[in-house]
Short mmCIF file of C-alpha atoms in Angstrom, two decimals:
data_model
loop_
_atom_site.label_atom_id
_atom_site.label_comp_id
_atom_site.label_asym_id
_atom_site.label_seq_id
_atom_site.Cartn_x
_atom_site.Cartn_y
_atom_site.Cartn_z
CA UNK A 1 -17.14 4.41 -0.89
CA UNK A 2 -15.60 3.14 2.30
CA UNK A 3 -15.31 4.59 5.46
CA UNK A 4 -13.66 3.88 8.49
CA UNK A 5 -14.17 5.60 11.59
CA UNK A 6 -12.06 4.94 14.88
CA UNK A 7 -11.37 1.15 14.21
CA UNK A 8 -9.37 -0.70 16.90
CA UNK A 9 -8.79 -4.19 17.35
CA UNK A 10 -7.47 -5.24 20.97
CA UNK A 11 -6.18 -8.69 22.00
CA UNK A 12 -5.75 -8.06 26.00
CA UNK A 13 -3.22 -5.03 26.42
CA UNK A 14 -2.09 -5.65 22.78
CA UNK A 15 -3.52 -2.99 20.28
CA UNK A 16 -3.17 -4.35 16.91
CA UNK A 17 -5.15 -1.61 15.22
CA UNK A 18 -5.60 1.84 17.26
CA UNK A 19 -8.35 4.35 16.68
CA UNK A 20 -7.73 4.32 12.57
CA UNK A 21 -9.95 6.04 10.16
CA UNK A 22 -9.97 6.80 6.79
CA UNK A 23 -12.18 7.12 3.52
CA UNK A 24 -11.43 5.43 0.32
CA UNK A 25 -13.59 6.64 -3.06
CA UNK A 26 -14.69 4.75 -5.69
CA UNK A 27 -12.07 3.76 -7.94
CA UNK A 28 -9.22 4.54 -6.07
CA UNK A 29 -6.11 1.95 -5.90
CA UNK A 30 -4.67 2.41 -2.72
CA UNK A 31 -1.81 1.17 -1.07
CA UNK A 32 -1.77 -0.14 2.54
CA UNK A 33 1.51 -0.13 3.77
CA UNK A 34 3.48 -1.04 7.21
CA UNK A 35 6.30 -3.52 8.88
CA UNK A 36 4.82 -6.60 10.06
CA UNK A 37 2.77 -6.44 12.96
CA UNK A 38 1.62 -3.06 11.91
CA UNK A 39 -1.98 -3.50 11.55
CA UNK A 40 -2.61 -3.64 7.77
CA UNK A 41 -3.40 -7.33 7.48
CA UNK A 42 -5.92 -7.22 11.03
CA UNK A 43 -7.56 -3.81 9.15
CA UNK A 44 -8.09 -5.98 5.97
CA UNK A 45 -9.50 -9.03 7.78
CA UNK A 46 -12.19 -7.03 9.87
CA UNK A 47 -13.22 -4.89 6.08
CA UNK A 48 -13.82 -8.37 4.72
CA UNK A 49 -15.83 -9.73 8.03
CA UNK A 50 -12.88 -12.41 8.82
CA UNK A 51 -12.58 -10.47 12.23
CA UNK A 52 -14.39 -8.42 14.53
CA UNK A 53 -13.52 -4.80 15.77
CA UNK A 54 -13.28 -4.06 19.24
CA UNK A 55 -14.48 -0.96 18.32
CA UNK A 56 -15.16 1.87 15.64
CA UNK A 57 -17.31 1.23 12.21
CA UNK A 58 -17.04 0.63 8.45
CA UNK A 59 -19.21 1.72 6.15
CA UNK A 60 -19.75 0.74 2.59
CA UNK A 61 -22.17 2.65 0.72
CA UNK A 62 -24.78 2.76 3.57
CA UNK A 63 -23.99 -0.72 4.50
CA UNK A 64 -22.28 -1.15 8.16
CA UNK A 65 -19.95 -4.30 9.09
CA UNK A 66 -22.05 -6.12 11.41
CA UNK A 67 -25.35 -5.64 11.01
CA UNK A 68 -24.78 -5.98 6.79
CA UNK A 69 -21.50 -7.76 6.89
CA UNK A 70 -23.02 -10.77 4.62
CA UNK A 71 -24.28 -7.74 1.82
CA UNK A 72 -20.96 -6.39 2.00
CA UNK A 73 -19.17 -9.65 1.41
CA UNK A 74 -21.07 -10.27 -1.47
CA UNK A 75 -19.38 -6.97 -2.74
CA UNK A 76 -15.93 -7.81 -1.85
CA UNK A 77 -13.05 -10.10 -3.87
CA UNK A 78 -10.56 -11.17 -1.45
CA UNK A 79 -6.77 -12.23 -1.82
CA UNK A 80 -5.59 -13.69 1.71
CA UNK A 81 -1.84 -13.41 2.09
CA UNK A 82 -2.04 -17.38 1.95
CA UNK A 83 -4.90 -17.72 0.00
CA UNK A 84 -6.25 -21.03 0.96
CA UNK A 85 -6.93 -23.81 -1.92
CA UNK A 86 -7.50 -27.48 -2.32
CA UNK A 87 -4.23 -28.85 -3.54
CA UNK A 88 -5.80 -31.87 -5.26
CA UNK A 89 -8.48 -29.65 -7.14
CA UNK A 90 -7.88 -28.49 -10.63
CA UNK A 91 -7.77 -24.94 -11.47
CA UNK A 92 -10.96 -24.79 -13.52
CA UNK A 93 -12.63 -26.99 -10.66
CA UNK A 94 -11.67 -24.96 -8.22
CA UNK A 95 -12.65 -21.79 -9.38
CA UNK A 96 -16.03 -23.54 -10.60
CA UNK A 97 -16.67 -24.38 -6.84
CA UNK A 98 -15.71 -20.54 -5.69
CA UNK A 99 -18.23 -19.25 -7.97
CA UNK A 100 -20.99 -21.47 -6.44
CA UNK A 101 -19.64 -20.16 -3.22
CA UNK A 102 -20.03 -16.52 -4.33
CA UNK A 103 -23.69 -17.52 -5.52
CA UNK A 104 -22.87 -17.02 -9.27
CA UNK A 105 -25.77 -18.66 -10.69
CA UNK A 106 -25.20 -21.87 -12.26
CA UNK A 107 -26.03 -21.07 -15.96
CA UNK A 108 -23.06 -18.27 -15.61
CA UNK A 109 -20.09 -19.98 -13.85
CA UNK A 110 -18.54 -21.51 -16.86
CA UNK A 111 -18.40 -17.90 -18.53
CA UNK A 112 -17.39 -16.38 -15.00
CA UNK A 113 -14.79 -19.38 -14.47
CA UNK A 114 -13.25 -18.49 -18.30
CA UNK A 115 -13.33 -15.00 -17.67
CA UNK A 116 -11.34 -14.81 -14.45
CA UNK A 117 -8.78 -17.65 -16.24
CA UNK A 118 -8.45 -15.63 -19.16
CA UNK A 119 -7.90 -12.03 -17.04
CA UNK A 120 -5.05 -13.79 -14.61
CA UNK A 121 -3.50 -15.56 -17.65
CA UNK A 122 -4.04 -19.06 -16.22
CA UNK A 123 -5.03 -20.82 -19.66
CA UNK A 124 -2.39 -23.25 -19.81
CA UNK A 125 -2.83 -24.38 -16.15
CA UNK A 126 -6.57 -24.77 -16.12
CA UNK A 127 -6.63 -28.54 -15.96
CA UNK A 128 -3.33 -29.05 -13.79
CA UNK A 129 -3.92 -29.62 -10.09
CA UNK A 130 -3.19 -27.05 -7.79
CA UNK A 131 -0.34 -28.86 -6.19
CA UNK A 132 1.45 -28.99 -9.24
CA UNK A 133 1.71 -25.24 -9.42
CA UNK A 134 4.53 -22.83 -8.98
CA UNK A 135 4.05 -20.34 -6.11
CA UNK A 136 3.54 -17.79 -8.48
CA UNK A 137 0.70 -19.66 -10.52
CA UNK A 138 -1.11 -20.60 -7.12
CA UNK A 139 -0.92 -16.65 -6.55
CA UNK A 140 -2.88 -15.95 -9.74
CA UNK A 141 -5.28 -18.63 -9.01
CA UNK A 142 -6.13 -16.58 -5.95
CA UNK A 143 -6.47 -13.55 -7.57
CA UNK A 144 -9.06 -15.52 -10.26
CA UNK A 145 -11.07 -16.47 -7.23
CA UNK A 146 -11.20 -12.88 -5.73
CA UNK A 147 -12.60 -11.50 -9.08
CA UNK A 148 -14.76 -13.85 -10.18
CA UNK A 149 -18.11 -12.40 -9.26
CA UNK A 150 -17.10 -9.10 -10.31
CA UNK A 151 -16.77 -7.37 -7.04
CA UNK A 152 -17.02 -3.67 -6.34
CA UNK A 153 -14.12 -3.73 -4.04
CA UNK A 154 -11.41 -5.61 -4.32
CA UNK A 155 -8.76 -6.39 -1.61
CA UNK A 156 -5.25 -8.17 -1.99
CA UNK A 157 -3.03 -8.93 0.59
CA UNK A 158 0.52 -9.12 -1.21
CA UNK A 159 -0.80 -10.17 -4.75
CA UNK A 160 2.72 -10.04 -6.39
CA UNK A 161 4.35 -12.51 -3.57
CA UNK A 162 5.89 -15.30 -5.42
CA UNK A 163 5.48 -14.04 -8.87
CA UNK A 164 8.45 -13.36 -11.58
CA UNK A 165 9.37 -10.08 -13.31
CA UNK A 166 7.11 -10.92 -16.25
CA UNK A 167 4.57 -12.27 -13.87
CA UNK A 168 4.71 -9.00 -12.01
CA UNK A 169 4.06 -6.83 -15.06
CA UNK A 170 1.16 -8.53 -15.77
CA UNK A 171 -0.79 -8.25 -12.04
CA UNK A 172 0.49 -4.66 -12.77
CA UNK A 173 -1.80 -4.15 -15.93
CA UNK A 174 -4.48 -6.00 -14.25
CA UNK A 175 -4.72 -4.18 -11.24
CA UNK A 176 -5.22 -0.91 -13.45
CA UNK A 177 -7.78 -2.89 -15.34
CA UNK A 178 -9.46 -3.70 -12.37
CA UNK A 179 -9.43 -0.06 -11.01
CA UNK A 180 -11.64 0.63 -14.21
CA UNK A 181 -14.91 -0.99 -12.27
CA UNK A 182 -13.52 -1.79 -8.59
CA UNK A 183 -11.94 -0.06 -5.70
CA UNK A 184 -8.87 -1.74 -5.30
CA UNK A 185 -6.78 -2.01 -1.41
CA UNK A 186 -3.41 -3.63 -1.66
CA UNK A 187 -1.08 -4.60 0.84
CA UNK A 188 2.57 -5.50 -0.29
CA UNK A 189 6.42 -5.12 1.17
CA UNK A 190 7.34 -3.93 -2.25
CA UNK A 191 7.29 0.04 -2.63
CA UNK A 192 8.08 -0.33 -6.13
CA UNK A 193 4.53 -2.09 -6.74
CA UNK A 194 2.82 0.71 -4.76
CA UNK A 195 4.18 3.33 -7.00
CA UNK A 196 3.56 1.94 -10.09
CA UNK A 197 -0.49 1.22 -9.53
CA UNK A 198 -1.52 3.24 -6.70
CA UNK A 199 -3.04 6.52 -6.50
CA UNK A 200 -2.95 6.62 -2.57
CA UNK A 201 -0.89 5.19 0.16
CA UNK A 202 -1.71 4.45 3.77
CA UNK A 203 1.26 3.67 6.28
CA UNK A 204 0.45 1.86 9.60
CA UNK A 205 3.04 1.95 12.59
CA UNK A 206 2.14 0.36 15.45
CA UNK A 207 -1.43 -0.13 15.25
CA UNK A 208 -1.90 3.62 14.10
CA UNK A 209 -2.19 5.30 10.78
CA UNK A 210 0.84 7.56 10.36
CA UNK A 211 0.62 8.60 6.79
CA UNK A 212 -2.26 8.78 4.39
CA UNK A 213 -1.28 10.71 1.11
CA UNK A 214 -1.52 10.91 -2.71
CA UNK A 215 1.61 10.03 -4.37
CA UNK A 216 1.36 12.60 -6.45
CA UNK A 217 1.77 14.87 -3.40
CA UNK A 218 5.13 13.21 -2.90
CA UNK A 219 6.35 14.56 -5.70
CA UNK A 220 6.14 18.36 -4.84
CA UNK A 221 9.35 19.52 -3.97
CA UNK A 222 9.38 21.66 -0.56
CA UNK A 223 13.25 20.76 0.15
CA UNK A 224 16.41 22.07 -0.75
CA UNK A 225 19.83 19.94 -0.48
CA UNK A 226 22.75 22.34 -0.13
CA UNK A 227 26.51 21.32 0.28
CA UNK A 228 28.81 24.03 1.24
CA UNK A 229 32.20 24.02 2.71
CA UNK A 230 31.23 25.66 6.37
CA UNK A 231 29.72 23.95 8.70
CA UNK A 232 28.24 26.87 10.57
CA UNK A 233 26.07 27.84 7.35
CA UNK A 234 22.91 27.28 9.08
CA UNK A 235 23.71 30.51 10.96
CA UNK A 236 23.03 32.29 7.72
CA UNK A 237 20.73 29.89 5.77
CA UNK A 238 18.11 30.30 8.00
CA UNK A 239 17.75 34.16 7.80
CA UNK A 240 17.11 33.92 4.16
CA UNK A 241 13.46 34.65 3.15
CA UNK A 242 11.37 31.76 2.21
CA UNK A 243 13.71 29.38 4.11
CA UNK A 244 11.55 27.50 7.11
CA UNK A 245 13.99 25.44 8.65
CA UNK A 246 17.70 24.20 8.18
CA UNK A 247 18.58 20.90 9.16
CA UNK A 248 22.45 19.49 9.54
CA UNK A 249 22.63 16.29 7.83
CA UNK A 250 25.57 15.37 10.19
CA UNK A 251 29.41 15.39 9.74
CA UNK A 252 31.21 16.72 6.92
CA UNK A 253 32.70 14.59 4.12
CA UNK A 254 36.03 15.73 3.04
CA UNK A 255 35.17 19.32 4.35
CA UNK A 256 31.76 19.46 2.53
CA UNK A 257 28.66 20.00 5.03
CA UNK A 258 25.46 18.87 3.80
CA UNK A 259 21.84 20.96 4.72
CA UNK A 260 18.48 20.35 4.57
CA UNK A 261 16.21 23.28 3.97
CA UNK A 262 12.63 23.66 4.13
CA UNK A 263 12.60 25.76 1.20
CA UNK A 264 10.77 25.71 -2.52
CA UNK A 265 13.16 25.39 -5.53
CA UNK A 266 12.36 29.16 -6.55
CA UNK A 267 14.23 30.30 -3.53
CA UNK A 268 17.29 28.85 -4.92
CA UNK A 269 19.12 31.97 -6.53
CA UNK A 270 18.81 33.70 -2.88
CA UNK A 271 20.45 30.76 -1.12
CA UNK A 272 23.06 30.60 -3.78
CA UNK A 273 23.59 34.54 -3.51
CA UNK A 274 23.94 34.00 0.24
CA UNK A 275 26.79 31.31 0.27
CA UNK A 276 28.30 33.29 -2.14
CA UNK A 277 27.78 36.90 -0.12
CA UNK A 278 29.04 34.55 3.00
CA UNK A 279 32.41 33.84 1.47
CA UNK A 280 31.77 29.77 1.45
CA UNK A 281 32.09 27.52 -1.64
CA UNK A 282 28.82 26.29 -3.00
CA UNK A 283 29.51 22.55 -4.30
CA UNK A 284 25.40 21.17 -4.45
CA UNK A 285 22.05 23.24 -4.53
CA UNK A 286 19.13 20.64 -5.93
CA UNK A 287 15.70 19.85 -4.68
CA UNK A 288 15.80 16.55 -2.11
CA UNK A 289 13.85 14.49 -3.77
CA UNK A 290 11.28 12.52 -1.38
CA UNK A 291 9.47 9.43 -2.93
CA UNK A 292 7.60 6.89 -0.99
CA UNK A 293 10.76 4.80 0.02
CA UNK A 294 11.95 7.85 1.84
CA UNK A 295 8.78 8.62 3.15
CA UNK A 296 8.46 5.15 4.32
CA UNK A 297 11.81 5.40 6.12
CA UNK A 298 10.96 8.71 7.81
CA UNK A 299 7.79 7.47 9.39
CA UNK A 300 9.23 3.89 10.72
CA UNK A 301 12.21 5.41 11.91
CA UNK A 302 12.86 4.61 15.82
CA UNK A 303 12.90 7.45 18.22
CA UNK A 304 15.31 7.43 21.09
CA UNK A 305 12.83 7.48 23.39
CA UNK A 306 11.24 4.23 21.84
CA UNK A 307 14.69 2.47 21.35
CA UNK A 308 14.99 3.16 25.16
CA UNK A 309 11.81 1.06 25.83
CA UNK A 310 12.87 -1.61 23.37
CA UNK A 311 16.16 -1.82 24.88
CA UNK A 312 14.78 -2.23 28.41
#
């Protein structure tokens, strides 16, 4: 559906996006994550044709951004992080105007507007001016304009920004509904939102793509947490068949030492036996849970070399 190859966007010497490549299949819900300045919003703007790439290509079903940008735009619904709107317009007037910009035939516009209002739960606010709406309702107006023309691709930058808990749940349901007929790319700082609605996660760091993983793959535990009373236990834990590596988690806590083993859960009996054979006490032996939060922390951890550069 979408193929991005060697995409880069430079501002002088600064590389906002640096040689990024990935593919997204039809019907996928993909979360694009990264700290501020990681490059995720830049990628969204390039895909939607609001920003030109320095190099690389973006292909959408045989169409390429550049020569076919206008055709691609017609297939995309886009919610920018700060969706522009005319505050003095009513919700229904604004959406009708947006429908005209999307080239929806005049005879179909009211039906398209009514459908978008219903899907985003804006019926009670339809005749109010946008300037009287809360931030959460303005966000819903932005989503409504993005889905007016039933696009094949929906790109949402911070779609739950400003929503209350009930509205967030409604937005999750809407995103799941949209994914039945559309490909959805969303950017958010809320990791729980990605885990709730996405099939796959892409994590950006300093303009580069550092993770491309399906969320189900993160649930496969290949690490074990072992707590024993011997700080030198790594010397024999590394010799156990099926243990690829042993990492000491740090200083002891009340005489208990923690180790992370690269090993599958089915090696747990052998590990327990090895601890007992060594005469040590086994306090904990359990799978190390690796979720999106721990993965995000791992890939965004600053290395000593990077810290020296930052401090210089």
